[in-house]
Coordinates of C-alpha atoms in Angstrom, one line a residue:
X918 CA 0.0 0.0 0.0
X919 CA 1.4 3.3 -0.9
X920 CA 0.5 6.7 -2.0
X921 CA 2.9 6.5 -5.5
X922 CA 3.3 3.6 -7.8
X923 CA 6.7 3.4 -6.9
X924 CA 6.5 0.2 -4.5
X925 CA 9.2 -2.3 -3.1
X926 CA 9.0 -5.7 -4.1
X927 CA 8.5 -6.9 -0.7
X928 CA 5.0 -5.1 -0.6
X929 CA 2.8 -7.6 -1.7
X930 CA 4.7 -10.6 0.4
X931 CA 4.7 -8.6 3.8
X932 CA 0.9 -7.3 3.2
X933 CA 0.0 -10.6 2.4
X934 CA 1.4 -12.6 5.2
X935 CA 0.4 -10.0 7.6
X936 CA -3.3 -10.4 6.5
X937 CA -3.2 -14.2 5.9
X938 CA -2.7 -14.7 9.5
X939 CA -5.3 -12.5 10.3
X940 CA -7.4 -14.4 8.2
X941 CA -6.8 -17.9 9.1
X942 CA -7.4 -16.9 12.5
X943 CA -11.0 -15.9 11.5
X944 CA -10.3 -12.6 13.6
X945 CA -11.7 -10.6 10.5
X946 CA -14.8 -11.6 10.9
X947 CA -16.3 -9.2 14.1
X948 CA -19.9 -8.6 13.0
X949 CA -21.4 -11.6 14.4
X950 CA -21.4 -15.0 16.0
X951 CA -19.5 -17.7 13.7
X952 CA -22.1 -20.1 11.8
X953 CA -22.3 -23.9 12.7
X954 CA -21.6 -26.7 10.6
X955 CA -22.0 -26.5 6.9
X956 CA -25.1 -27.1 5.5
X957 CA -24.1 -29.3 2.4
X958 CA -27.4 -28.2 0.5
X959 CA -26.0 -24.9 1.2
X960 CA -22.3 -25.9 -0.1
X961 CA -24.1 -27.0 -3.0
X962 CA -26.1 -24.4 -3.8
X963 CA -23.6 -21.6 -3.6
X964 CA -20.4 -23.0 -4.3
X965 CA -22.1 -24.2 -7.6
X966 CA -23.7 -20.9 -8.6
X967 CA -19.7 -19.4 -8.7
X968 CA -18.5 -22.3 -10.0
X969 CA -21.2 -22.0 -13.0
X970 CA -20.7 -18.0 -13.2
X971 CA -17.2 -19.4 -14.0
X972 CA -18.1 -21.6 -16.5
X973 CA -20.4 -19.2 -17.8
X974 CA -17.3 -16.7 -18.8
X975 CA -15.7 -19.2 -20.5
X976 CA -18.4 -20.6 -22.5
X977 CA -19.5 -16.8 -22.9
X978 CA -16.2 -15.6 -24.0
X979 CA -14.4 -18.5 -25.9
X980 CA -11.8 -18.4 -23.2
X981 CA -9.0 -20.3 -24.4
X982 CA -6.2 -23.1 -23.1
X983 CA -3.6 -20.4 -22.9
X984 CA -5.6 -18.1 -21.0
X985 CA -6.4 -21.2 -18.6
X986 CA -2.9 -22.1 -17.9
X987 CA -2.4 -18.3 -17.7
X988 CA -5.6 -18.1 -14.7
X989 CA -4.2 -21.5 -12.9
X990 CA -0.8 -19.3 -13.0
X991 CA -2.4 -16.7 -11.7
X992 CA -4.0 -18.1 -8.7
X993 CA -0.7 -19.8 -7.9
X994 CA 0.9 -16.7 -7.0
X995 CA -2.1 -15.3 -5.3
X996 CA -1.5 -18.0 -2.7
X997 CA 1.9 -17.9 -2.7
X998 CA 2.1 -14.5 -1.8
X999 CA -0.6 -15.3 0.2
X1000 CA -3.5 -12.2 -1.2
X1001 CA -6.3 -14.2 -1.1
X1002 CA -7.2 -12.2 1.9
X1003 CA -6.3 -8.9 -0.1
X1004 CA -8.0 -10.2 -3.4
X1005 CA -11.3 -11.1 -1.8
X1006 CA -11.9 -7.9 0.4
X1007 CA -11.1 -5.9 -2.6
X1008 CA -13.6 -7.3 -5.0
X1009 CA -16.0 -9.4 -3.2
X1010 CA -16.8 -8.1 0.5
X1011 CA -18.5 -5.2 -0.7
X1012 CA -21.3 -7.7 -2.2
X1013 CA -21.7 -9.5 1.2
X1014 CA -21.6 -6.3 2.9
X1015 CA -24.7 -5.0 1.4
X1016 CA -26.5 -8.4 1.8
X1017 CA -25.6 -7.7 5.4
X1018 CA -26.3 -4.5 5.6
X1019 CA -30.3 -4.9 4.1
X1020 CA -31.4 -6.3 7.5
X1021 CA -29.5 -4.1 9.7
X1022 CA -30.1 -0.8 11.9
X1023 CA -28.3 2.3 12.9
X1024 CA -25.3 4.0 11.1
X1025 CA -24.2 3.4 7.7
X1026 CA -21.2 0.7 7.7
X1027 CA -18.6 -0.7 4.7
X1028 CA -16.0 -3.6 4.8
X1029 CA -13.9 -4.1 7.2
X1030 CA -10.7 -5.2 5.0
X1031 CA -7.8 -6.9 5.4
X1032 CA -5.5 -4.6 7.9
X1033 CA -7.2 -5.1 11.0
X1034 CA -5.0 -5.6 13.8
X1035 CA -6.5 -7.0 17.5
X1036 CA -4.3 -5.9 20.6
X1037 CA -3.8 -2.3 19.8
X1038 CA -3.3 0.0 22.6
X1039 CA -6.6 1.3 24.6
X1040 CA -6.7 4.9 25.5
X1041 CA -9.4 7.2 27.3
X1042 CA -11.1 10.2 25.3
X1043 CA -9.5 12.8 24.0
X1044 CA -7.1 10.4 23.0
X1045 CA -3.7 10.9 20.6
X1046 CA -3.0 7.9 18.3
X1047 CA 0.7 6.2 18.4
X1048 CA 2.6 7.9 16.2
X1049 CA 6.2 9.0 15.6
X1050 CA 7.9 12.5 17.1
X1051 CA 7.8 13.7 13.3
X1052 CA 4.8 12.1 12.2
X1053 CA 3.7 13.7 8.5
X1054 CA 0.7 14.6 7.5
X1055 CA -2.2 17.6 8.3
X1056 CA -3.4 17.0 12.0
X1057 CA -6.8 16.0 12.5
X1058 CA -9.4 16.0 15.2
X1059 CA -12.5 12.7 14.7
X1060 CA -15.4 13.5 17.3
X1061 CA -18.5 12.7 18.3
X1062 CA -21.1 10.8 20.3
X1063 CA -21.8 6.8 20.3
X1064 CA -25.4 6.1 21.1
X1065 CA -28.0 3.2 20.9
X1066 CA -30.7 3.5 18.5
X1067 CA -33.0 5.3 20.9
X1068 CA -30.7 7.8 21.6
X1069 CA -29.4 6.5 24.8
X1070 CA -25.9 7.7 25.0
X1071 CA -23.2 4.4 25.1
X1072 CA -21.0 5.0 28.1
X1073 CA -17.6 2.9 27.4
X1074 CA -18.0 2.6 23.9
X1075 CA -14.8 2.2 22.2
X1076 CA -14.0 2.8 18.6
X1077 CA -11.4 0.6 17.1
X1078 CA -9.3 3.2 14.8
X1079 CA -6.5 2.4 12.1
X1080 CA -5.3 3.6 8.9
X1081 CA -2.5 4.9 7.1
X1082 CA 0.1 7.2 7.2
X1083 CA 0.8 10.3 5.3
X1084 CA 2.7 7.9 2.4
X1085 CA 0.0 5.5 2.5
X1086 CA 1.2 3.0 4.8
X1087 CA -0.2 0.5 7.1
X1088 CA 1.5 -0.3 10.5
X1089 CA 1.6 -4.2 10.5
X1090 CA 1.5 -4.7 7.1
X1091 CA 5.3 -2.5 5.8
X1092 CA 8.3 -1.7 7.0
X1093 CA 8.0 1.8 7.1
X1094 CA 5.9 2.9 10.4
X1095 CA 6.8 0.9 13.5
X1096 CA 4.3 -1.2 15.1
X1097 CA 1.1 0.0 16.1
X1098 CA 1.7 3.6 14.4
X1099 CA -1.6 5.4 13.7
X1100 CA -3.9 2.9 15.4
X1101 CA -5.6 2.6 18.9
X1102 CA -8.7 1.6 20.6
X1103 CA -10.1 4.8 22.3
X1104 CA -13.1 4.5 25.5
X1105 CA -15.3 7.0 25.1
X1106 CA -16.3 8.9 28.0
X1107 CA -19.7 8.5 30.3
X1108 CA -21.8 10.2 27.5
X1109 CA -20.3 8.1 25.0
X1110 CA -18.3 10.8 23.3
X1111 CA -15.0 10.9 22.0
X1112 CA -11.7 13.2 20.3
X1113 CA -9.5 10.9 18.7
X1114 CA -6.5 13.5 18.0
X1115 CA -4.1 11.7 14.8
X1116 CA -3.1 13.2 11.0
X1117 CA -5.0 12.9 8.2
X1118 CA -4.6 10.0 6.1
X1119 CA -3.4 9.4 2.2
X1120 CA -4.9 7.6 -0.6
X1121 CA -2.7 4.8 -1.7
X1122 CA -3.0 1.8 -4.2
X1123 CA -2.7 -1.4 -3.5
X1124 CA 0.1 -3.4 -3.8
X1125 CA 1.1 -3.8 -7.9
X1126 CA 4.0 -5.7 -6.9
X1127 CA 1.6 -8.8 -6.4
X1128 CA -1.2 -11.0 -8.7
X1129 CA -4.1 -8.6 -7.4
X1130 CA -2.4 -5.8 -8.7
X1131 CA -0.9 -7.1 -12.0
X1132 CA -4.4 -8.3 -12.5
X1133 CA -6.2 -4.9 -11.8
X1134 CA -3.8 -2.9 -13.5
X1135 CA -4.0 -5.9 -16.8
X1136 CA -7.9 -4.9 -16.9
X1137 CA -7.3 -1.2 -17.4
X1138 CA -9.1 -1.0 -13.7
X1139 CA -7.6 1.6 -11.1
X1140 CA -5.7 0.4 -8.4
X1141 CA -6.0 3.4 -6.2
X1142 CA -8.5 3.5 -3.0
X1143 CA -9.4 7.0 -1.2
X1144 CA -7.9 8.5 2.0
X1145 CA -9.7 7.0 4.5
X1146 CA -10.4 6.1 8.5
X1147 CA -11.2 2.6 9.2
X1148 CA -13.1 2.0 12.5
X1149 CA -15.0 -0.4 14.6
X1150 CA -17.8 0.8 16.8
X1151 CA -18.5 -1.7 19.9
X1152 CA -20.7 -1.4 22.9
X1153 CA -22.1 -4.4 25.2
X1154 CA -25.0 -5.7 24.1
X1155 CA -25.2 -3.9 20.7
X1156 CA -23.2 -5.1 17.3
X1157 CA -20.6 -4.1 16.7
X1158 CA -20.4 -1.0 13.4
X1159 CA -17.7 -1.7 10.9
X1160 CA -17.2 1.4 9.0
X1161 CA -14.8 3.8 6.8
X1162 CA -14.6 7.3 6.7
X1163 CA -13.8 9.2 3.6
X1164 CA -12.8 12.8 2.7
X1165 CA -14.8 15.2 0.4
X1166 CA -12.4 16.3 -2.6
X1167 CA -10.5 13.1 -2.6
X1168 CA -9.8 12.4 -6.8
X1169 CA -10.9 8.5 -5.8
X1170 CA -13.9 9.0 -4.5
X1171 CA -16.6 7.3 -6.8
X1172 CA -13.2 5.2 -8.3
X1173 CA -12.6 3.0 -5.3
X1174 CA -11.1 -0.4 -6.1
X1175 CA -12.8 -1.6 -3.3
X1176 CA -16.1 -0.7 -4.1
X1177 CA -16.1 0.8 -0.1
X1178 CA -16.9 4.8 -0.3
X1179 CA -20.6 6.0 0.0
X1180 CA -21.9 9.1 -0.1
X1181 CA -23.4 8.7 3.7
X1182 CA -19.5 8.1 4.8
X1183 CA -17.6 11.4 3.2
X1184 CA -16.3 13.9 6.1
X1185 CA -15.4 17.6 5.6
X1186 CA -13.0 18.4 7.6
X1187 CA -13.1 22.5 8.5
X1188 CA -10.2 24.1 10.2
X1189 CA -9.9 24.3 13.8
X1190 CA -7.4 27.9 14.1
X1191 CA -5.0 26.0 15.6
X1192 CA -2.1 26.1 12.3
X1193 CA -3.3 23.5 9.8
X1194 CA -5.0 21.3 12.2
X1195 CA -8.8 20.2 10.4
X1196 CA -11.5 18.6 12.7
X1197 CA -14.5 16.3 11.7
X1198 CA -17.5 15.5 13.9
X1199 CA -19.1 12.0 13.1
X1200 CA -21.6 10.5 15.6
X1201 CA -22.7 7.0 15.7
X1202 CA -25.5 4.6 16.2
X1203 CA -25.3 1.0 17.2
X1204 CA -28.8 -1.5 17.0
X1205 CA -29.2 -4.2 20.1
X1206 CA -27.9 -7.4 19.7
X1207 CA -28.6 -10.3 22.2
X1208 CA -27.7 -14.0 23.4
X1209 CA -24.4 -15.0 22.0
X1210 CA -24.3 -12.0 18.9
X1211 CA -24.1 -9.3 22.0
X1212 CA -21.1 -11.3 23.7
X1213 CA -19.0 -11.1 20.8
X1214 CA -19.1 -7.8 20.2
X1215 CA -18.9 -6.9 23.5
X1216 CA -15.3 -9.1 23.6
X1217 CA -13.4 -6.6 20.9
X1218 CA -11.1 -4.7 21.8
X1219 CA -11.1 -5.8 25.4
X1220 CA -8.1 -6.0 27.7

């Protein structure tokens, strides 16, 4: 991930490692409980509708043996830089997203994507993110209030921030910024407000270095995704809002390779008199969950 298309050749490997684990772990997955056993009716049903959307493009468009050796080729070095993680929250969680997101209450969320980290340091509004003595980038100021969907305010709500630096890096997942840089889960205070002080983030691509890339930049498709804030909302008993935030003015909004920006998710960021620093005031609403859905969520983020 980087602002330029001037990347290392170690960006897709470490970003895809990183994420992998992640993965594998099933940590990515903090909306709701985990599902039981397969249903092999189920299996059936959906694993064979992709598999015949598959078939379907190469009956449709005559695809031939070189361009299958060239696909088996390609999803070789998908896993053996280990993207699959990368690949499928670029181009397919969107979709499941919105199926989620028909039955669901409260603020506008997105995807979650593949750079969440677990175990990032708590701190108590107004909070300051890690970040370096010279840390680049326009300071910035996220506030606002946390409530239920009747307006109760959340006391000790946290929201789970991260995202890049002023280059377009993600701690975790590159060399560049050291661990934890720009991330941190932040209490909000008795009214279930917070300031989360940190710099304003940069667009980047992602990484070209790697099959997802090669592939996005071979269809003519741009690579680039917006500035943006990721964050995870949680409050006992409630589920847990996975969400991005996105800048007004930004060239890539409406372009996203992700598919993530909306409308309902763009921040304007005004000047606050103090030098260049902007500040942006978002609140947020989280719907009830109960039983086992409201124990999760409740668990994020938690010492």
């Amino acid at each position: 991930m980087t602002s330029t298309q001037d990347q290392s050749v170690s960006d897709a490997v470490t970003a895809g490692a990183h994420a992998t684990e992640i993965a594998r772990s099933g940590a990515s997955n903090l909306r709701g409980p985990a599902a039981g056993g397969a249903d092999p009716q189920r299996v059936a049903t959906v694993v064979g509708a992709a598999l015949e959307g598959i078939r379907s493009a190469i009956r449709d468009h005559q695809v031939t043996y070189e361009e299958f050796d060239a696909f088996k080729q390609w999803l070789i070095a998908v896993s053996d830089t280990g993207e699959w993680p990368l690949f499928l929250d670029v181009y397919l969680e969107f979709e499941v997203e919105k199926v989620a997101a028909a039955t669901q209450q409260g603020s506008v969320g997105t995807i979650l994507g593949p750079f969440w980290l677990d175990g990032q340091v708590r701190l108590d509004s107004p909070a300051t993110l890690p970040m370096r003595d010279d840390e680049p980038g326009t300071p910035m100021i996220l506030a606002g209030q946390v409530t239920a969907t009747d307006g109760t305010p959340l006391a000790g709500a946290t929201v789970d921030i991260w995202h890049t630096d002023a280059d377009g890096w993600y701690s975790g997942f590159a060399a560049a910024p050291p661990a934890g840089n720009l991330r941190g889960v932040v209490r909000c205070d008795d009214e279930g407000r917070f300031e989360i002080h940190t710099r304003k983030p940069a667009p980047y691509t992602i990484p070209l270095d790697g099959p997802t890339g090669q592939m996005t930049q071979a269809a003519g498709w741009s690579p680039w995704r917006p500035a943006h804030l990721h964050l995870l909302v949680a409050a006992p008993g409630h589920r847990t809002l996975t969400s991005q935030l996105f800048f007004t003015g930004d060239p890539y909004l409406g372009h996203d390779v992700a598919s993530a920006d909306k409308p309902e998710l763009t921040l304007d960021p005004q000047p606050t008199g103090n030098g260049d620093e902007v500040r942006s005031d978002r609140d947020f609403v989280l719907e009830p969950e109960s039983g086992d859905a409201a124990e999760r969520s409740s668990t994020i983020g938690r010492d």
